[in-house]
Coordinates of C-alpha atoms and ligand atoms in Angstrom, one line a residue:
M1 CA -3.4 17.4 -5.3
L2 CA -3.6 13.7 -4.3
Q3 CA -2.4 13.2 -0.7
V4 CA -0.9 9.8 0.1
Y5 CA -0.5 8.5 3.6
L6 CA 2.0 5.7 3.9
D7 CA 5.4 4.4 5.0
P8 CA 7.6 4.1 1.9
C9 CA 9.3 0.9 3.1
T10 CA 6.2 -1.3 3.4
V11 CA 5.2 -3.6 0.6
N12 CA 1.9 -1.9 -0.3
S13 CA 3.2 1.6 0.3
R14 CA 6.1 1.0 -2.0
K15 CA 3.7 -0.4 -4.6
V16 CA 1.7 2.9 -4.5
L17 CA 4.8 5.1 -4.7
A18 CA 6.3 3.1 -7.7
G19 CA 2.8 3.0 -9.3
L20 CA 2.2 6.8 -9.0
D21 CA 5.7 7.4 -10.4
L22 CA 4.9 5.1 -13.4
L23 CA 1.6 6.8 -13.9
G24 CA 3.0 10.3 -13.6
T25 CA 0.4 11.2 -10.9
P26 CA 1.4 14.3 -8.9
Y27 CA 1.0 13.7 -5.2
E28 CA 2.0 14.8 -1.7
L29 CA 3.5 12.3 0.6
N30 CA 2.4 12.2 4.3
H31 CA 4.7 9.8 6.2
V32 CA 2.9 7.4 8.5
D33 CA 5.6 5.7 10.5
Y34 CA 4.8 2.0 10.5
F35 CA 7.5 1.1 13.0
T36 CA 6.1 3.5 15.7
G37 CA 2.5 2.3 15.0
A38 CA 1.3 5.7 13.5
H39 CA -1.1 3.7 11.3
K40 CA -3.1 2.7 14.5
K41 CA -3.4 6.3 15.8
P42 CA -6.9 8.1 15.7
E43 CA -5.8 10.6 13.1
F44 CA -4.9 7.9 10.6
L45 CA -7.8 5.7 11.5
A46 CA -10.1 8.6 10.6
I47 CA -8.6 8.2 7.0
N48 CA -8.4 4.4 7.0
P49 CA -10.4 2.6 9.7
N50 CA -8.5 -0.6 8.8
G51 CA -5.4 0.8 10.4
A52 CA -3.2 -0.2 7.5
V53 CA -1.0 1.8 5.1
P54 CA -1.3 3.0 2.4
A55 CA -4.3 5.4 2.1
A56 CA -5.0 8.3 -0.2
V57 CA -7.1 11.4 0.1
D58 CA -8.4 13.5 -2.8
G59 CA -10.4 16.5 -1.5
D60 CA -13.2 15.0 0.6
F61 CA -12.7 11.5 -0.7
A62 CA -10.6 9.0 1.3
L63 CA -9.4 5.7 -0.3
S64 CA -7.7 2.7 1.1
E65 CA -6.4 -0.5 -0.6
S66 CA -3.2 -0.1 -2.6
N67 CA -4.6 -1.5 -5.8
A68 CA -7.7 0.7 -5.7
I69 CA -5.4 3.7 -5.2
L70 CA -3.5 2.8 -8.3
Q71 CA -6.7 2.3 -10.4
Y72 CA -8.0 5.7 -9.1
A73 CA -4.7 7.5 -9.8
A74 CA -4.5 6.0 -13.3
D75 CA -8.0 7.3 -14.2
L76 CA -7.3 10.6 -12.5
T77 CA -4.2 11.1 -14.5
G78 CA -5.6 9.7 -17.8
A79 CA -2.7 7.1 -17.8
D80 CA -4.5 4.8 -20.2
R81 CA -1.3 3.2 -21.4
R82 CA -0.7 1.9 -17.8
Y83 CA -4.4 1.0 -17.1
P84 CA -5.9 0.4 -20.6
K85 CA -9.4 1.5 -21.3
D86 CA -10.0 -1.4 -23.7
L87 CA -12.5 -3.7 -21.9
K88 CA -10.6 -6.9 -22.1
R89 CA -7.2 -5.5 -21.3
R90 CA -8.6 -3.6 -18.4
A91 CA -10.3 -6.7 -17.1
D92 CA -7.0 -8.6 -17.5
V93 CA -5.2 -5.9 -15.4
N94 CA -8.1 -6.0 -12.8
R95 CA -7.8 -9.8 -12.6
W96 CA -4.1 -9.6 -11.7
L97 CA -4.7 -6.8 -9.2
L98 CA -7.4 -9.0 -7.4
W99 CA -5.3 -12.1 -7.6
E100 CA -2.3 -10.2 -6.1
G101 CA -4.3 -9.0 -3.1
S102 CA -6.2 -12.2 -2.4
T103 CA -3.7 -14.9 -3.3
W104 CA -0.2 -13.8 -4.2
F105 CA 0.4 -11.3 -1.5
P106 CA -0.4 -13.6 1.4
S107 CA 2.0 -16.3 0.1
C108 CA 4.9 -13.9 -0.5
Y109 CA 4.1 -12.2 2.8
T110 CA 4.8 -15.5 4.7
F111 CA 8.4 -15.3 3.5
L112 CA 8.7 -11.6 4.3
V113 CA 7.5 -12.2 7.9
E114 CA 9.8 -15.2 8.5
Y115 CA 13.0 -14.0 6.8
V116 CA 12.8 -10.2 7.0
V117 CA 10.4 -9.0 9.7
K118 CA 11.2 -11.5 12.4
P119 CA 15.0 -10.9 12.1
L120 CA 14.4 -7.2 12.3
M121 CA 12.7 -7.9 15.7
N122 CA 15.4 -10.2 16.8
A123 CA 13.2 -13.3 16.5
Q124 CA 14.1 -16.5 14.7
P125 CA 12.4 -17.5 11.4
D126 CA 10.2 -20.6 11.7
K127 CA 11.3 -22.9 9.0
S128 CA 8.2 -25.1 9.4
I129 CA 6.0 -22.2 8.3
I130 CA 8.1 -21.7 5.2
D131 CA 8.1 -25.4 4.4
K132 CA 4.3 -25.5 4.7
E133 CA 3.9 -22.5 2.3
M134 CA 6.6 -23.4 -0.2
P135 CA 4.4 -25.8 -2.4
N136 CA 1.7 -23.1 -2.6
W137 CA 4.2 -20.4 -3.5
H138 CA 5.7 -22.6 -6.3
R139 CA 2.2 -23.3 -7.6
L140 CA 1.4 -19.6 -7.8
A141 CA 4.8 -18.6 -9.2
G142 CA 4.2 -21.3 -11.9
I143 CA 1.0 -19.5 -12.9
L144 CA 3.0 -16.2 -13.3
D145 CA 5.9 -18.0 -15.1
A146 CA 3.5 -19.5 -17.6
R147 CA 1.9 -16.1 -18.2
L148 CA 5.2 -14.4 -18.6
A149 CA 6.4 -17.1 -21.1
K150 CA 3.9 -15.5 -23.5
S151 CA 4.6 -11.8 -23.2
D152 CA 7.2 -9.4 -21.8
W153 CA 4.8 -8.0 -19.2
L154 CA 1.7 -9.4 -17.5
V155 CA -0.8 -7.8 -19.8
G156 CA 0.9 -7.6 -23.2
D157 CA 4.0 -5.7 -24.4
D158 CA 3.8 -2.7 -22.1
V159 CA 4.1 -2.2 -18.3
T160 CA 0.8 -1.7 -16.5
I161 CA -0.1 -1.2 -12.9
A162 CA -0.7 -5.0 -12.8
D163 CA 3.1 -5.5 -13.1
I164 CA 3.8 -3.1 -10.3
A165 CA 1.2 -4.7 -8.0
V166 CA 2.3 -8.2 -8.6
A167 CA 6.0 -7.4 -8.2
A168 CA 5.5 -5.5 -4.9
P169 CA 5.0 -8.6 -2.6
M170 CA 8.4 -9.8 -3.9
H171 CA 10.1 -6.4 -3.5
V172 CA 12.9 -7.7 -1.3
H173 CA 13.0 -11.2 -2.8
K174 CA 16.6 -11.9 -2.0
L175 CA 16.0 -11.2 1.7
Q176 CA 12.7 -13.1 1.5
R177 CA 14.6 -16.0 0.0
L178 CA 12.1 -16.5 -2.7
P179 CA 13.3 -19.3 -5.0
L180 CA 12.9 -17.3 -8.2
S181 CA 15.4 -19.2 -10.2
D182 CA 13.0 -22.2 -10.4
H183 CA 10.8 -20.0 -12.6
P184 CA 12.9 -18.4 -15.3
N185 CA 10.3 -16.3 -17.0
L186 CA 9.3 -14.8 -13.6
E187 CA 12.9 -14.3 -12.7
R188 CA 13.5 -12.5 -16.1
W189 CA 10.4 -10.3 -15.5
M190 CA 11.4 -9.4 -12.0
A191 CA 14.8 -8.3 -13.3
D192 CA 13.0 -6.1 -15.9
I193 CA 10.9 -4.6 -13.1
E194 CA 14.1 -3.8 -11.2
E195 CA 15.3 -1.9 -14.2
L196 CA 12.3 0.4 -14.2
P197 CA 13.1 4.0 -13.1
C198 CA 9.9 4.0 -10.9
W199 CA 11.1 0.9 -9.1
Q200 CA 14.7 2.2 -8.7
R201 CA 13.5 5.6 -7.3
T202 CA 11.5 3.8 -4.6
Q203 CA 14.2 1.4 -3.5
G204 CA 16.2 3.7 -1.3
A205 CA 13.6 4.0 1.4
V206 CA 13.3 0.2 1.6
D207 CA 17.0 -0.2 1.9
R208 CA 17.3 2.5 4.5
A209 CA 14.5 0.9 6.7
L210 CA 16.0 -2.5 6.5
Q211 CA 19.5 -1.3 7.5
V212 CA 18.5 1.1 10.2
K213 CA 15.7 -0.8 12.0
Ligands
GSH1 N1 -4.9 -4.9 1.2 C1 -4.3 -3.7 1.7 C2 -3.2 -4.2 2.7 C3 -2.5 -3.1 3.4 C4 -1.5 -3.7 4.4 O1 -1.5 -4.9 4.7 N2 -0.6 -2.9 4.8 C5 0.3 -3.3 5.8 C6 1.7 -2.7 5.5 S1 2.2 -3.3 3.9 C7 -0.1 -2.7 7.2 O2 -0.2 -1.5 7.3 N3 -0.4 -3.6 8.1 C8 -0.7 -3.2 9.4 C9 -2.0 -3.9 9.9 O3 -2.7 -4.5 9.1 O4 -2.2 -3.9 11.1 C10 -3.7 -2.9 0.6 O5 -3.4 -3.5 -0.5 O6 -3.5 -1.7 0.8

């Protein structure tokens, strides 16, 4: 069975857990405690030398990168509805996965660090960092908004792993203070994501971590 190594409260870990749930992929969860730095210990570095969660192991094959794990799990499970085999639809999903990792995640992450991580560590958010990132965030959110004006989900009329991947960096958007209401189609889509059972089943660990730490 697929082994996943992650801390359920972090962005990319929650992405993998929600994605595996959507795909119906059986897995065993190995908790790597992000807050005690377990992702920097030799036993985890042997699985993912990047020292970042999540990672997955299938037999003698170790895989890192949350989006690669979702692609692998989809093919492993034969979940074609969530990761279509049709060339153009698959390329479209791949495009959003790559865009999320390279462009969208770093922008949303700025808000997560300033408004969620720093307060957890009793540090003050730096408003100048937010002000600097804000125009870029709105530009990127506008790209999503325009896309979501044309269809219910990012790639057509059904949920795919692209939706889970792109939603993950906004997973605590209220705490992140992301100005979603300026982008009504994006706001509608995020509300739809939050209705998904796979999203709701992975919310508890996030809430617990943010309250307790
Ligand atoms: N591109 C990677 C990013 C993974 C990542 O940044 N994980 C964070 C938690 S969400 C982490 O473990 N950071 C620790 C570090 O990079 O030192 C992925 O999508 O899996």
